[in-house]
Every structure is written in C-alpha cells, then in structure tokens.
C-alpha cells in the first residue's frame, strides 16, 4: 500500500558511518514533504545504529548478516510505503531541492516512470545526462551509461514494483541493470542540474571486479536487445567493459601487458567519436599505474563533455553503422 505524494528514501549502508551522517543530514534538509527515511544496515552487527539514532523518524533495519547492497535495497523497498522511491547511496548527498524538482516532473508527465539528474563529485567535476537520453533511454542504458546511477533516480513505486526484487547477482552493476529494465517499461526524463553530491568513483562497487563480471553477464543476458538497437550501442558497451578491465588490472599490478591488451580492445570496439579518448587511455597505460590515473582524468573530462558526442554517435551515417556492426 502506497501513500500518495509520500517519497520513500532508502539508504543501504555498510561500514561507512563517516559518510552516512552527512547523507542523512542532506535528506532531512529536503524542502519537500512528506518523506520517510529507511536505513538498511548491511554490516550484520548494527554498525550504523549510533549514527541513525542521532536522527528522528528513521526506520532502521539491521540485517543479520552482510548480504550486499542489492539485498539491502530490496529489504528497504519492502518497508517503503511511498508513491515514489529514492535509493540513496550512503556516501552521496542530495541538494535540498532534489526531491521537489523530480516529483514535479513526474506529476507533470504521467507516462514518465523515472526521473534522473546530474552529479557533482567531490573533486568538483560535473556529470549531466546527455540531451539525447530522453529520446533513446534504452540505448543509453545498454551502453552502461552512468545515467542510471541509483542516487540520481526518483522512481514511481508502481513502475518499480514491476521490476522488483532487484537482481542480487549483479553486485556493483545493479544500477546498470535497473536502468535497462526501467527503459524497457516506462518513459524517462531528467532535471539538467547536479542535484546529487557524489562520492568519488573509486569508492563505488561499479569500479570493481564484481561489477566487471556482472556487466559481461548482462551483455549475454540482453543479447537480443543489443541486436535490436543501433550497432554502436554494443560497441560502446564492449569498449567500456574492456576499459574497466584494463584499469582494474593496472590498479593491482602497476604495469601489465594484459592491461594494455584490454585497453587496446577498448579502442578497437569504441565507435569513431569515442576512439580519441580510448586511444589516450591506451597510451597512458604504457606508463603503468600513474598512467591509468592520468587516463582516468581524461575519461572524466570526456564524460563531462559527452552530450554532443553521444547525440552525434546515435546519428551516424548508415555507411558508418555498417562498418560498426557487431564483429
């Protein structure tokens, strides 16, 4: 049973009390009401209880053992009673007008089931949804675009109910899979402002070996969908997977021929408009771990300025699309 206009904010947490306090503070500073706040502690030992007790009107759920972020979100959803759902990572914060602006879009557009927004990271750089995402949300989701980061989304409970429970086998890539499932079912819109203050990407499970494995399995699972969309979508996804593999190897080993091979594959699969950035990343990899740090900064810069490139990518000439067909 959902309560009309109520927003349920579900915060899974795992041994990150140093971030959780500021996360919850930003939630209670929202200029929208009514809200309910549900914290799901995945530590298995009620590690976050002390922080949660500093706030009033929080539903605190302590899991009996570590089950993973996806399981924690599923548990939080079962306790939620709102018409809209916000999953918020414990190291992220929301601006005071996030919920209000996203609820307004959902009210104005009954065919839209999910609204996202931009992110401003601690380092200062911004990431906004590309303009083309409104017209091609499924293609962006299949490309593993950060467009679907959990903390940026506000989702109609009725839409989310069609998808739940979240897949607990895709730890680290759950937002990517949720994005695909949402894009298959409902309309999408976004607020073109950074309404989330995000923790740095190196703290995210999305830059882990678990995430890499999940993304590869998802490409197999959704193979038919990839066959139905522009061939550049599959190439973008493969390029990002090999890019992540190369960076993970370099983070562990300092320098590796295997990392260089993975990044060379990323360059091979990348659509033409993305080849310069992947080429720069490959070049940086020859300098080992310091090089991958440089490559990461270049990649961040490209993502900040990718709106025009992605829109153009989706409108390549038919001859270019034929050359970019799946290998």
PDB file of C-alpha atoms in Angstrom:
ATOM      1  CA  UNK A   1       0.000   0.000   0.000  1.00  0.00           C
ATOM      2  CA  UNK A   2       1.492   3.329  -1.083  1.00  0.00           C
ATOM      3  CA  UNK A   3       0.698   6.759   0.306  1.00  0.00           C
ATOM      4  CA  UNK A   4       0.006   9.401  -2.354  1.00  0.00           C
ATOM      5  CA  UNK A   5       2.757  12.046  -2.604  1.00  0.00           C
ATOM      6  CA  UNK A   6       4.946  10.326   0.006  1.00  0.00           C
ATOM      7  CA  UNK A   7       8.572   9.809  -1.045  1.00  0.00           C
ATOM      8  CA  UNK A   8      10.403   6.841   0.478  1.00  0.00           C
ATOM      9  CA  UNK A   9      14.173   7.332   0.699  1.00  0.00           C
ATOM     10  CA  UNK A  10      16.032   4.035   1.101  1.00  0.00           C
ATOM     11  CA  UNK A  11      19.673   4.239   2.224  1.00  0.00           C
ATOM     12  CA  UNK A  12      21.681   0.980   2.249  1.00  0.00           C
ATOM     13  CA  UNK A  13      24.836   1.293   4.335  1.00  0.00           C
ATOM     14  CA  UNK A  14      27.879  -0.860   5.042  1.00  0.00           C
ATOM     15  CA  UNK A  15      30.556   0.347   7.488  1.00  0.00           C
ATOM     16  CA  UNK A  16      30.549   3.915   6.192  1.00  0.00           C
ATOM     17  CA  UNK A  17      29.357   5.898   9.172  1.00  0.00           C
ATOM     18  CA  UNK A  18      31.806   8.657   8.256  1.00  0.00           C
ATOM     19  CA  UNK A  19      29.643   9.376   5.182  1.00  0.00           C
ATOM     20  CA  UNK A  20      26.228   8.239   6.412  1.00  0.00           C
ATOM     21  CA  UNK A  21      25.771  11.142   8.844  1.00  0.00           C
ATOM     22  CA  UNK A  22      26.139  13.798   6.121  1.00  0.00           C
ATOM     23  CA  UNK A  23      23.995  11.719   3.768  1.00  0.00           C
ATOM     24  CA  UNK A  24      21.111  11.650   6.260  1.00  0.00           C
ATOM     25  CA  UNK A  25      21.578  15.320   7.109  1.00  0.00           C
ATOM     26  CA  UNK A  26      21.060  16.203   3.444  1.00  0.00           C
ATOM     27  CA  UNK A  27      17.918  14.062   3.357  1.00  0.00           C
ATOM     28  CA  UNK A  28      16.305  15.844   6.287  1.00  0.00           C
ATOM     29  CA  UNK A  29      17.159  19.221   4.766  1.00  0.00           C
ATOM     30  CA  UNK A  30      14.899  18.483   1.778  1.00  0.00           C
ATOM     31  CA  UNK A  31      12.345  21.224   1.084  1.00  0.00           C
ATOM     32  CA  UNK A  32       9.808  18.580   0.044  1.00  0.00           C
ATOM     33  CA  UNK A  33       7.428  16.802   2.380  1.00  0.00           C
ATOM     34  CA  UNK A  34       6.158  14.194   3.129  1.00  0.00           C
ATOM     35  CA  UNK A  35       9.145  11.855   3.159  1.00  0.00           C
ATOM     36  CA  UNK A  36      10.026   8.673   5.002  1.00  0.00           C
ATOM     37  CA  UNK A  37      13.613   7.567   5.555  1.00  0.00           C
ATOM     38  CA  UNK A  38      14.653   3.917   5.718  1.00  0.00           C
ATOM     39  CA  UNK A  39      18.243   2.946   6.550  1.00  0.00           C
ATOM     40  CA  UNK A  40      19.198  -0.671   5.896  1.00  0.00           C
ATOM     41  CA  UNK A  41      22.385  -1.638   7.739  1.00  0.00           C
ATOM     42  CA  UNK A  42      24.166  -4.411   5.836  1.00  0.00           C
ATOM     43  CA  UNK A  43      27.035  -4.811   8.317  1.00  0.00           C
ATOM     44  CA  UNK A  44      25.425  -7.732  10.129  1.00  0.00           C
ATOM     45  CA  UNK A  45      26.206  -6.146  13.510  1.00  0.00           C
ATOM     46  CA  UNK A  46      24.133  -2.949  13.593  1.00  0.00           C
ATOM     47  CA  UNK A  47      27.235  -0.834  12.968  1.00  0.00           C
ATOM     48  CA  UNK A  48      25.225   2.228  11.867  1.00  0.00           C
ATOM     49  CA  UNK A  49      22.811   2.325  14.797  1.00  0.00           C
ATOM     50  CA  UNK A  50      24.692   5.071  16.636  1.00  0.00           C
ATOM     51  CA  UNK A  51      24.544   7.423  13.649  1.00  0.00           C
ATOM     52  CA  UNK A  52      20.907   6.651  12.876  1.00  0.00           C
ATOM     53  CA  UNK A  53      19.931   7.333  16.491  1.00  0.00           C
ATOM     54  CA  UNK A  54      21.047  10.940  16.008  1.00  0.00           C
ATOM     55  CA  UNK A  55      18.059  11.494  13.715  1.00  0.00           C
ATOM     56  CA  UNK A  56      14.340  11.320  14.409  1.00  0.00           C
ATOM     57  CA  UNK A  57      11.796   9.493  12.272  1.00  0.00           C
ATOM     58  CA  UNK A  58      14.170   6.997  10.658  1.00  0.00           C
ATOM     59  CA  UNK A  59      13.121   3.408  10.081  1.00  0.00           C
ATOM     60  CA  UNK A  60      16.244   1.397  10.921  1.00  0.00           C
ATOM     61  CA  UNK A  61      16.602  -2.137   9.560  1.00  0.00           C
ATOM     62  CA  UNK A  62      19.683  -4.077  10.701  1.00  0.00           C
ATOM     63  CA  UNK A  63      20.315  -7.188   8.610  1.00  0.00           C
ATOM     64  CA  UNK A  64      21.515 -10.255  10.479  1.00  0.00           C
ATOM     65  CA  UNK A  65      24.474 -10.693   8.131  1.00  0.00           C
ATOM     66  CA  UNK A  66      26.172  -8.993   5.199  1.00  0.00           C
ATOM     67  CA  UNK A  67      24.002  -9.686   2.157  1.00  0.00           C
ATOM     68  CA  UNK A  68      25.129  -6.994  -0.303  1.00  0.00           C
ATOM     69  CA  UNK A  69      23.801  -3.637  -1.422  1.00  0.00           C
ATOM     70  CA  UNK A  70      21.181  -5.098  -3.749  1.00  0.00           C
ATOM     71  CA  UNK A  71      19.697  -7.239  -0.978  1.00  0.00           C
ATOM     72  CA  UNK A  72      19.688  -4.197   1.315  1.00  0.00           C
ATOM     73  CA  UNK A  73      17.775  -2.176  -1.287  1.00  0.00           C
ATOM     74  CA  UNK A  74      15.265  -4.997  -1.693  1.00  0.00           C
ATOM     75  CA  UNK A  75      14.732  -5.095   2.064  1.00  0.00           C
ATOM     76  CA  UNK A  76      14.288  -1.336   2.210  1.00  0.00           C
ATOM     77  CA  UNK A  77      11.743  -1.380  -0.607  1.00  0.00           C
ATOM     78  CA  UNK A  78       9.652  -3.923   1.285  1.00  0.00           C
ATOM     79  CA  UNK A  79       9.434  -1.434   4.167  1.00  0.00           C
ATOM     80  CA  UNK A  80       8.595   1.539   1.921  1.00  0.00           C
ATOM     81  CA  UNK A  81       5.084   2.937   1.597  1.00  0.00           C
ATOM     82  CA  UNK A  82       5.688   5.940  -0.681  1.00  0.00           C
ATOM     83  CA  UNK A  83       4.346   6.647  -4.149  1.00  0.00           C
ATOM     84  CA  UNK A  84       7.932   7.468  -5.188  1.00  0.00           C
ATOM     85  CA  UNK A  85      11.180   5.680  -4.312  1.00  0.00           C
ATOM     86  CA  UNK A  86      14.656   7.185  -3.915  1.00  0.00           C
ATOM     87  CA  UNK A  87      17.566   4.753  -3.462  1.00  0.00           C
ATOM     88  CA  UNK A  88      20.423   6.796  -1.993  1.00  0.00           C
ATOM     89  CA  UNK A  89      23.990   5.534  -1.587  1.00  0.00           C
ATOM     90  CA  UNK A  90      25.378   6.203   1.878  1.00  0.00           C
ATOM     91  CA  UNK A  91      28.345   8.260   0.621  1.00  0.00           C
ATOM     92  CA  UNK A  92      26.178  10.547  -1.522  1.00  0.00           C
ATOM     93  CA  UNK A  93      24.244  13.660  -0.556  1.00  0.00           C
ATOM     94  CA  UNK A  94      21.251  15.335  -2.175  1.00  0.00           C
ATOM     95  CA  UNK A  95      20.642  19.031  -2.684  1.00  0.00           C
ATOM     96  CA  UNK A  96      17.686  20.383  -0.718  1.00  0.00           C
ATOM     97  CA  UNK A  97      15.525  20.732  -3.863  1.00  0.00           C
ATOM     98  CA  UNK A  98      16.215  17.338  -5.472  1.00  0.00           C
ATOM     99  CA  UNK A  99      13.043  15.550  -4.454  1.00  0.00           C
ATOM    100  CA  UNK A 100      10.814  18.568  -5.104  1.00  0.00           C
ATOM    101  CA  UNK A 101      12.082  19.103  -8.650  1.00  0.00           C
ATOM    102  CA  UNK A 102      11.894  15.440  -9.601  1.00  0.00           C
ATOM    103  CA  UNK A 103       8.426  14.922  -8.109  1.00  0.00           C
ATOM    104  CA  UNK A 104       7.238  17.932 -10.142  1.00  0.00           C
ATOM    105  CA  UNK A 105       8.403  16.289 -13.388  1.00  0.00           C
ATOM    106  CA  UNK A 106       6.719  13.002 -12.506  1.00  0.00           C
ATOM    107  CA  UNK A 107       3.454  14.775 -11.695  1.00  0.00           C
ATOM    108  CA  UNK A 108       3.557  16.689 -14.980  1.00  0.00           C
ATOM    109  CA  UNK A 109       4.295  13.589 -17.077  1.00  0.00           C
ATOM    110  CA  UNK A 110       2.170  10.544 -16.206  1.00  0.00           C
ATOM    111  CA  UNK A 111       3.914   8.465 -18.878  1.00  0.00           C
ATOM    112  CA  UNK A 112       7.287   9.020 -17.210  1.00  0.00           C
ATOM    113  CA  UNK A 113       8.145   6.486 -14.516  1.00  0.00           C
ATOM    114  CA  UNK A 114      11.669   7.620 -13.634  1.00  0.00           C
ATOM    115  CA  UNK A 115      13.466  10.959 -13.445  1.00  0.00           C
ATOM    116  CA  UNK A 116      17.229  11.340 -13.043  1.00  0.00           C
ATOM    117  CA  UNK A 117      19.580  14.311 -12.595  1.00  0.00           C
ATOM    118  CA  UNK A 118      23.232  15.273 -12.703  1.00  0.00           C
ATOM    119  CA  UNK A 119      26.014  14.638 -10.190  1.00  0.00           C
ATOM    120  CA  UNK A 120      28.684  16.937  -8.788  1.00  0.00           C
ATOM    121  CA  UNK A 121      31.650  14.989  -7.398  1.00  0.00           C
ATOM    122  CA  UNK A 122      33.913  15.879  -4.510  1.00  0.00           C
ATOM    123  CA  UNK A 123      36.682  16.673  -6.990  1.00  0.00           C
ATOM    124  CA  UNK A 124      34.474  19.379  -8.492  1.00  0.00           C
ATOM    125  CA  UNK A 125      33.672  17.902 -11.885  1.00  0.00           C
ATOM    126  CA  UNK A 126      30.077  17.607 -13.065  1.00  0.00           C
ATOM    127  CA  UNK A 127      28.249  14.828 -14.867  1.00  0.00           C
ATOM    128  CA  UNK A 128      24.904  15.609 -16.513  1.00  0.00           C
ATOM    129  CA  UNK A 129      22.593  13.335 -18.517  1.00  0.00           C
ATOM    130  CA  UNK A 130      23.134  13.727 -22.278  1.00  0.00           C
ATOM    131  CA  UNK A 131      20.379  15.549 -24.152  1.00  0.00           C
ATOM    132  CA  UNK A 132      19.763  12.509 -26.366  1.00  0.00           C
ATOM    133  CA  UNK A 133      18.801  10.364 -23.346  1.00  0.00           C
ATOM    134  CA  UNK A 134      15.157  11.469 -23.438  1.00  0.00           C
ATOM    135  CA  UNK A 135      14.744  10.080 -26.946  1.00  0.00           C
ATOM    136  CA  UNK A 136      16.877   6.939 -26.523  1.00  0.00           C
ATOM    137  CA  UNK A 137      16.967   5.880 -22.872  1.00  0.00           C
ATOM    138  CA  UNK A 138      17.240   2.181 -23.695  1.00  0.00           C
ATOM    139  CA  UNK A 139      20.287   2.737 -25.899  1.00  0.00           C
ATOM    140  CA  UNK A 140      21.934   4.767 -23.143  1.00  0.00           C
ATOM    141  CA  UNK A 141      21.152   2.056 -20.589  1.00  0.00           C
ATOM    142  CA  UNK A 142      22.552  -0.702 -22.796  1.00  0.00           C
ATOM    143  CA  UNK A 143      25.698   1.400 -23.215  1.00  0.00           C
ATOM    144  CA  UNK A 144      26.176   1.216 -19.415  1.00  0.00           C
ATOM    145  CA  UNK A 145      25.924   4.987 -19.170  1.00  0.00           C
ATOM    146  CA  UNK A 146      26.151   6.417 -15.627  1.00  0.00           C
ATOM    147  CA  UNK A 147      22.795   8.000 -16.417  1.00  0.00           C
ATOM    148  CA  UNK A 148      21.174   5.371 -14.164  1.00  0.00           C
ATOM    149  CA  UNK A 149      23.227   5.845 -11.020  1.00  0.00           C
ATOM    150  CA  UNK A 150      20.937   4.918  -8.104  1.00  0.00           C
ATOM    151  CA  UNK A 151      21.247   8.161  -6.160  1.00  0.00           C
ATOM    152  CA  UNK A 152      20.202  10.281  -9.155  1.00  0.00           C
ATOM    153  CA  UNK A 153      16.903   8.462  -9.708  1.00  0.00           C
ATOM    154  CA  UNK A 154      13.411   9.095  -8.389  1.00  0.00           C
ATOM    155  CA  UNK A 155      11.134   6.243  -9.452  1.00  0.00           C
ATOM    156  CA  UNK A 156       7.392   5.705  -9.302  1.00  0.00           C
ATOM    157  CA  UNK A 157       6.702   2.913  -6.870  1.00  0.00           C
ATOM    158  CA  UNK A 158       4.187   1.378  -9.293  1.00  0.00           C
ATOM    159  CA  UNK A 159       6.849   1.206 -12.021  1.00  0.00           C
ATOM    160  CA  UNK A 160       9.492  -0.203  -9.708  1.00  0.00           C
ATOM    161  CA  UNK A 161       7.080  -2.855  -8.464  1.00  0.00           C
ATOM    162  CA  UNK A 162       7.108  -4.404 -11.959  1.00  0.00           C
ATOM    163  CA  UNK A 163      10.885  -4.938 -11.644  1.00  0.00           C
ATOM    164  CA  UNK A 164      11.387  -5.858  -8.004  1.00  0.00           C
ATOM    165  CA  UNK A 165      13.157  -7.609  -6.498  1.00  0.00           C
ATOM    166  CA  UNK A 166      16.433  -6.167  -7.737  1.00  0.00           C
ATOM    167  CA  UNK A 167      18.852  -8.761  -9.086  1.00  0.00           C
ATOM    168  CA  UNK A 168      21.252  -9.616  -6.247  1.00  0.00           C
ATOM    169  CA  UNK A 169      23.674 -11.367  -8.619  1.00  0.00           C
ATOM    170  CA  UNK A 170      24.830  -8.118 -10.249  1.00  0.00           C
ATOM    171  CA  UNK A 171      26.563  -6.538  -7.259  1.00  0.00           C
ATOM    172  CA  UNK A 172      28.364  -3.417  -8.406  1.00  0.00           C
ATOM    173  CA  UNK A 173      26.318  -3.120 -11.603  1.00  0.00           C
ATOM    174  CA  UNK A 174      22.806  -3.117 -10.210  1.00  0.00           C
ATOM    175  CA  UNK A 175      22.135   0.426 -11.388  1.00  0.00           C
ATOM    176  CA  UNK A 176      23.028  -0.546 -14.966  1.00  0.00           C
ATOM    177  CA  UNK A 177      20.579  -3.447 -14.931  1.00  0.00           C
ATOM    178  CA  UNK A 178      17.864  -1.369 -13.263  1.00  0.00           C
ATOM    179  CA  UNK A 179      18.316   1.243 -15.990  1.00  0.00           C
ATOM    180  CA  UNK A 180      17.760  -1.314 -18.739  1.00  0.00           C
ATOM    181  CA  UNK A 181      14.651  -2.692 -17.056  1.00  0.00           C
ATOM    182  CA  UNK A 182      13.224   0.791 -16.466  1.00  0.00           C
ATOM    183  CA  UNK A 183      13.927   1.910 -20.023  1.00  0.00           C
ATOM    184  CA  UNK A 184      12.076  -1.148 -21.354  1.00  0.00           C
ATOM    185  CA  UNK A 185       8.951  -0.274 -19.355  1.00  0.00           C
ATOM    186  CA  UNK A 186       8.493   3.448 -18.937  1.00  0.00           C
ATOM    187  CA  UNK A 187       9.232   6.952 -20.108  1.00  0.00           C
ATOM    188  CA  UNK A 188      12.332   8.773 -18.879  1.00  0.00           C
ATOM    189  CA  UNK A 189      13.112  12.402 -18.106  1.00  0.00           C
ATOM    190  CA  UNK A 190      15.761  14.291 -16.159  1.00  0.00           C
ATOM    191  CA  UNK A 191      16.498  17.531 -14.368  1.00  0.00           C
ATOM    192  CA  UNK A 192      19.531  19.023 -16.086  1.00  0.00           C
ATOM    193  CA  UNK A 193      21.165  20.085 -12.815  1.00  0.00           C
ATOM    194  CA  UNK A 194      23.588  18.390 -10.395  1.00  0.00           C
ATOM    195  CA  UNK A 195      21.130  17.516  -7.619  1.00  0.00           C
ATOM    196  CA  UNK A 196      23.404  14.822  -6.163  1.00  0.00           C
ATOM    197  CA  UNK A 197      26.741  15.476  -4.455  1.00  0.00           C
ATOM    198  CA  UNK A 198      28.502  12.223  -5.221  1.00  0.00           C
ATOM    199  CA  UNK A 199      31.223  10.250  -3.523  1.00  0.00           C
ATOM    200  CA  UNK A 200      34.268   9.748  -5.700  1.00  0.00           C
ATOM    201  CA  UNK A 201      34.001   6.927  -8.300  1.00  0.00           C
ATOM    202  CA  UNK A 202      36.905   4.970  -6.743  1.00  0.00           C
ATOM    203  CA  UNK A 203      34.677   4.271  -3.717  1.00  0.00           C
ATOM    204  CA  UNK A 204      31.978   2.695  -5.850  1.00  0.00           C
ATOM    205  CA  UNK A 205      31.392  -1.007  -6.420  1.00  0.00           C
ATOM    206  CA  UNK A 206      30.916  -0.060 -10.063  1.00  0.00           C
ATOM    207  CA  UNK A 207      34.705   0.088 -10.400  1.00  0.00           C
ATOM    208  CA  UNK A 208      35.303  -3.459  -9.126  1.00  0.00           C
ATOM    209  CA  UNK A 209      35.936  -6.939 -10.474  1.00  0.00           C
ATOM    210  CA  UNK A 210      32.439  -7.898  -9.305  1.00  0.00           C
ATOM    211  CA  UNK A 211      30.975  -5.141 -11.455  1.00  0.00           C
ATOM    212  CA  UNK A 212      33.070  -6.188 -14.447  1.00  0.00           C
ATOM    213  CA  UNK A 213      31.774  -9.756 -14.252  1.00  0.00           C
ATOM    214  CA  UNK A 214      28.191  -8.544 -13.861  1.00  0.00           C
ATOM    215  CA  UNK A 215      28.437  -6.276 -16.915  1.00  0.00           C
ATOM    216  CA  UNK A 216      29.731  -9.127 -19.043  1.00  0.00           C
ATOM    217  CA  UNK A 217      26.883 -11.385 -17.950  1.00  0.00           C
ATOM    218  CA  UNK A 218      24.401  -8.630 -18.717  1.00  0.00           C
ATOM    219  CA  UNK A 219      25.663  -8.312 -22.287  1.00  0.00           C
ATOM    220  CA  UNK A 220      24.894 -12.004 -22.734  1.00  0.00           C
ATOM    221  CA  UNK A 221      21.529 -11.756 -20.984  1.00  0.00           C
ATOM    222  CA  UNK A 222      20.398  -8.829 -23.148  1.00  0.00           C
ATOM    223  CA  UNK A 223      21.938 -10.043 -26.408  1.00  0.00           C
ATOM    224  CA  UNK A 224      18.582  -9.887 -28.209  1.00  0.00           C
ATOM    225  CA  UNK A 225      18.091  -6.267 -27.144  1.00  0.00           C
ATOM    226  CA  UNK A 226      21.546  -5.372 -28.462  1.00  0.00           C
ATOM    227  CA  UNK A 227      20.586  -6.953 -31.782  1.00  0.00           C
ATOM    228  CA  UNK A 228      17.555  -4.647 -31.996  1.00  0.00           C
ATOM    229  CA  UNK A 229      19.318  -1.311 -31.437  1.00  0.00           C
ATOM    230  CA  UNK A 230      21.992   0.669 -33.236  1.00  0.00           C
ATOM    231  CA  UNK A 231      25.204  -1.418 -33.523  1.00  0.00           C
ATOM    232  CA  UNK A 232      27.215   1.402 -31.941  1.00  0.00           C
ATOM    233  CA  UNK A 233      25.460   0.670 -28.629  1.00  0.00           C
ATOM    234  CA  UNK A 234      27.030  -2.781 -28.391  1.00  0.00           C
ATOM    235  CA  UNK A 235      30.404  -1.344 -29.337  1.00  0.00           C
ATOM    236  CA  UNK A 236      30.193   1.357 -26.656  1.00  0.00           C
ATOM    237  CA  UNK A 237      29.329  -1.247 -24.027  1.00  0.00           C
ATOM    238  CA  UNK A 238      32.197  -3.532 -25.028  1.00  0.00           C
ATOM    239  CA  UNK A 239      34.621  -0.625 -25.091  1.00  0.00           C
ATOM    240  CA  UNK A 240      33.643   0.403 -21.569  1.00  0.00           C
ATOM    241  CA  UNK A 241      33.974  -3.172 -20.297  1.00  0.00           C
ATOM    242  CA  UNK A 242      37.492  -3.572 -21.700  1.00  0.00           C
ATOM    243  CA  UNK A 243      38.405  -0.114 -20.420  1.00  0.00           C
ATOM    244  CA  UNK A 244      37.293  -1.080 -16.914  1.00  0.00           C
ATOM    245  CA  UNK A 245      39.209  -4.367 -17.121  1.00  0.00           C
ATOM    246  CA  UNK A 246      42.416  -2.597 -18.112  1.00  0.00           C
ATOM    247  CA  UNK A 247      42.121  -0.028 -15.333  1.00  0.00           C
ATOM    248  CA  UNK A 248      41.423  -2.694 -12.718  1.00  0.00           C
ATOM    249  CA  UNK A 249      44.490  -4.665 -13.765  1.00  0.00           C
ATOM    250  CA  UNK A 250      46.705  -1.591 -13.577  1.00  0.00           C
ATOM    251  CA  UNK A 251      45.368  -0.653 -10.156  1.00  0.00           C
ATOM    252  CA  UNK A 252      46.530  -4.034  -8.871  1.00  0.00           C
ATOM    253  CA  UNK A 253      49.762  -4.636 -10.734  1.00  0.00           C
ATOM    254  CA  UNK A 254      51.243  -1.240 -11.541  1.00  0.00           C
ATOM    255  CA  UNK A 255      52.139  -2.261 -15.099  1.00  0.00           C
ATOM    256  CA  UNK A 256      50.771  -5.143 -17.149  1.00  0.00           C
ATOM    257  CA  UNK A 257      50.771  -6.289 -20.750  1.00  0.00           C
ATOM    258  CA  UNK A 258      47.314  -7.753 -20.085  1.00  0.00           C
ATOM    259  CA  UNK A 259      46.043  -4.291 -19.177  1.00  0.00           C
ATOM    260  CA  UNK A 260      47.460  -2.831 -22.371  1.00  0.00           C
ATOM    261  CA  UNK A 261      45.772  -5.613 -24.358  1.00  0.00           C
ATOM    262  CA  UNK A 262      42.417  -4.907 -22.684  1.00  0.00           C
ATOM    263  CA  UNK A 263      42.687  -1.180 -23.384  1.00  0.00           C
ATOM    264  CA  UNK A 264      43.655  -1.901 -26.994  1.00  0.00           C
ATOM    265  CA  UNK A 265      40.436  -3.909 -27.307  1.00  0.00           C
ATOM    266  CA  UNK A 266      38.537  -0.967 -25.828  1.00  0.00           C
ATOM    267  CA  UNK A 267      39.973   1.240 -28.556  1.00  0.00           C
ATOM    268  CA  UNK A 268      39.056  -1.343 -31.208  1.00  0.00           C
ATOM    269  CA  UNK A 269      35.410  -1.587 -30.171  1.00  0.00           C
ATOM    270  CA  UNK A 270      34.844   2.106 -29.464  1.00  0.00           C
ATOM    271  CA  UNK A 271      32.677   3.949 -32.034  1.00  0.00           C
ATOM    272  CA  UNK A 272      34.564   6.523 -34.044  1.00  0.00           C
ATOM    273  CA  UNK A 273      33.672   9.539 -31.926  1.00  0.00           C
ATOM    274  CA  UNK A 274      34.936   7.790 -28.795  1.00  0.00           C
ATOM    275  CA  UNK A 275      38.200   6.478 -30.248  1.00  0.00           C
ATOM    276  CA  UNK A 276      40.291   9.539 -29.262  1.00  0.00           C
ATOM    277  CA  UNK A 277      39.503   9.133 -25.568  1.00  0.00           C
ATOM    278  CA  UNK A 278      40.167   5.394 -25.567  1.00  0.00           C
ATOM    279  CA  UNK A 279      43.328   5.967 -27.587  1.00  0.00           C
ATOM    280  CA  UNK A 280      44.553   8.416 -24.953  1.00  0.00           C
ATOM    281  CA  UNK A 281      43.736   5.895 -22.242  1.00  0.00           C
ATOM    282  CA  UNK A 282      45.703   3.192 -24.071  1.00  0.00           C
ATOM    283  CA  UNK A 283      48.693   5.500 -24.471  1.00  0.00           C
ATOM    284  CA  UNK A 284      48.590   6.365 -20.767  1.00  0.00           C
ATOM    285  CA  UNK A 285      48.594   2.662 -19.849  1.00  0.00           C
ATOM    286  CA  UNK A 286      52.151   2.253 -21.141  1.00  0.00           C
ATOM    287  CA  UNK A 287      53.216   4.299 -18.107  1.00  0.00           C
ATOM    288  CA  UNK A 288      51.579   1.857 -15.662  1.00  0.00           C
ATOM    289  CA  UNK A 289      49.598   2.887 -12.613  1.00  0.00           C
ATOM    290  CA  UNK A 290      50.469   6.628 -12.867  1.00  0.00           C
ATOM    291  CA  UNK A 291      49.364   6.479 -16.471  1.00  0.00           C
ATOM    292  CA  UNK A 292      45.988   4.977 -15.644  1.00  0.00           C
ATOM    293  CA  UNK A 293      45.405   7.806 -13.175  1.00  0.00           C
ATOM    294  CA  UNK A 294      46.027  10.276 -15.980  1.00  0.00           C
ATOM    295  CA  UNK A 295      43.771   8.230 -18.241  1.00  0.00           C
ATOM    296  CA  UNK A 296      41.049   8.315 -15.609  1.00  0.00           C
ATOM    297  CA  UNK A 297      41.162  12.108 -15.510  1.00  0.00           C
ATOM    298  CA  UNK A 298      40.957  12.235 -19.300  1.00  0.00           C
ATOM    299  CA  UNK A 299      37.995   9.872 -19.246  1.00  0.00           C
ATOM    300  CA  UNK A 300      36.246  12.031 -16.638  1.00  0.00           C
ATOM    301  CA  UNK A 301      36.819  15.112 -18.798  1.00  0.00           C
ATOM    302  CA  UNK A 302      35.321  13.372 -21.808  1.00  0.00           C
ATOM    303  CA  UNK A 303      32.279  12.228 -19.844  1.00  0.00           C
ATOM    304  CA  UNK A 304      31.676  15.792 -18.663  1.00  0.00           C
ATOM    305  CA  UNK A 305      31.597  16.964 -22.267  1.00  0.00           C
ATOM    306  CA  UNK A 306      29.997  13.993 -23.972  1.00  0.00           C
ATOM    307  CA  UNK A 307      26.469  15.270 -24.650  1.00  0.00           C
ATOM    308  CA  UNK A 308      27.132  16.393 -28.197  1.00  0.00           C
ATOM    309  CA  UNK A 309      29.316  13.415 -28.966  1.00  0.00           C
ATOM    310  CA  UNK A 310      26.716  10.896 -27.832  1.00  0.00           C
ATOM    311  CA  UNK A 311      23.955  12.611 -29.751  1.00  0.00           C
ATOM    312  CA  UNK A 312      26.113  12.554 -32.859  1.00  0.00           C
ATOM    313  CA  UNK A 313      27.059   8.954 -32.163  1.00  0.00           C
ATOM    314  CA  UNK A 314      23.402   7.981 -32.282  1.00  0.00           C
ATOM    315  CA  UNK A 315      23.019   9.617 -35.722  1.00  0.00           C
ATOM    316  CA  UNK A 316      25.983   8.287 -37.640  1.00  0.00           C
ATOM    317  CA  UNK A 317      25.574   7.704 -41.360  1.00  0.00           C
ATOM    318  CA  UNK A 318      24.309   4.307 -42.453  1.00  0.00           C
ATOM    319  CA  UNK A 319      27.665   3.525 -44.037  1.00  0.00           C
ATOM    320  CA  UNK A 320      29.428   4.137 -40.715  1.00  0.00           C
ATOM    321  CA  UNK A 321      26.868   1.990 -38.897  1.00  0.00           C
ATOM    322  CA  UNK A 322      27.566  -0.851 -41.281  1.00  0.00           C
ATOM    323  CA  UNK A 323      31.275  -0.579 -40.553  1.00  0.00           C
ATOM    324  CA  UNK A 324      30.480  -0.564 -36.811  1.00  0.00           C
ATOM    325  CA  UNK A 325      28.313  -3.688 -36.984  1.00  0.00           C
ATOM    326  CA  UNK A 326      28.988  -6.311 -34.337  1.00  0.00           C
ATOM    327  CA  UNK A 327      32.227  -8.173 -35.085  1.00  0.00           C
TER     328      UNK A 327
END
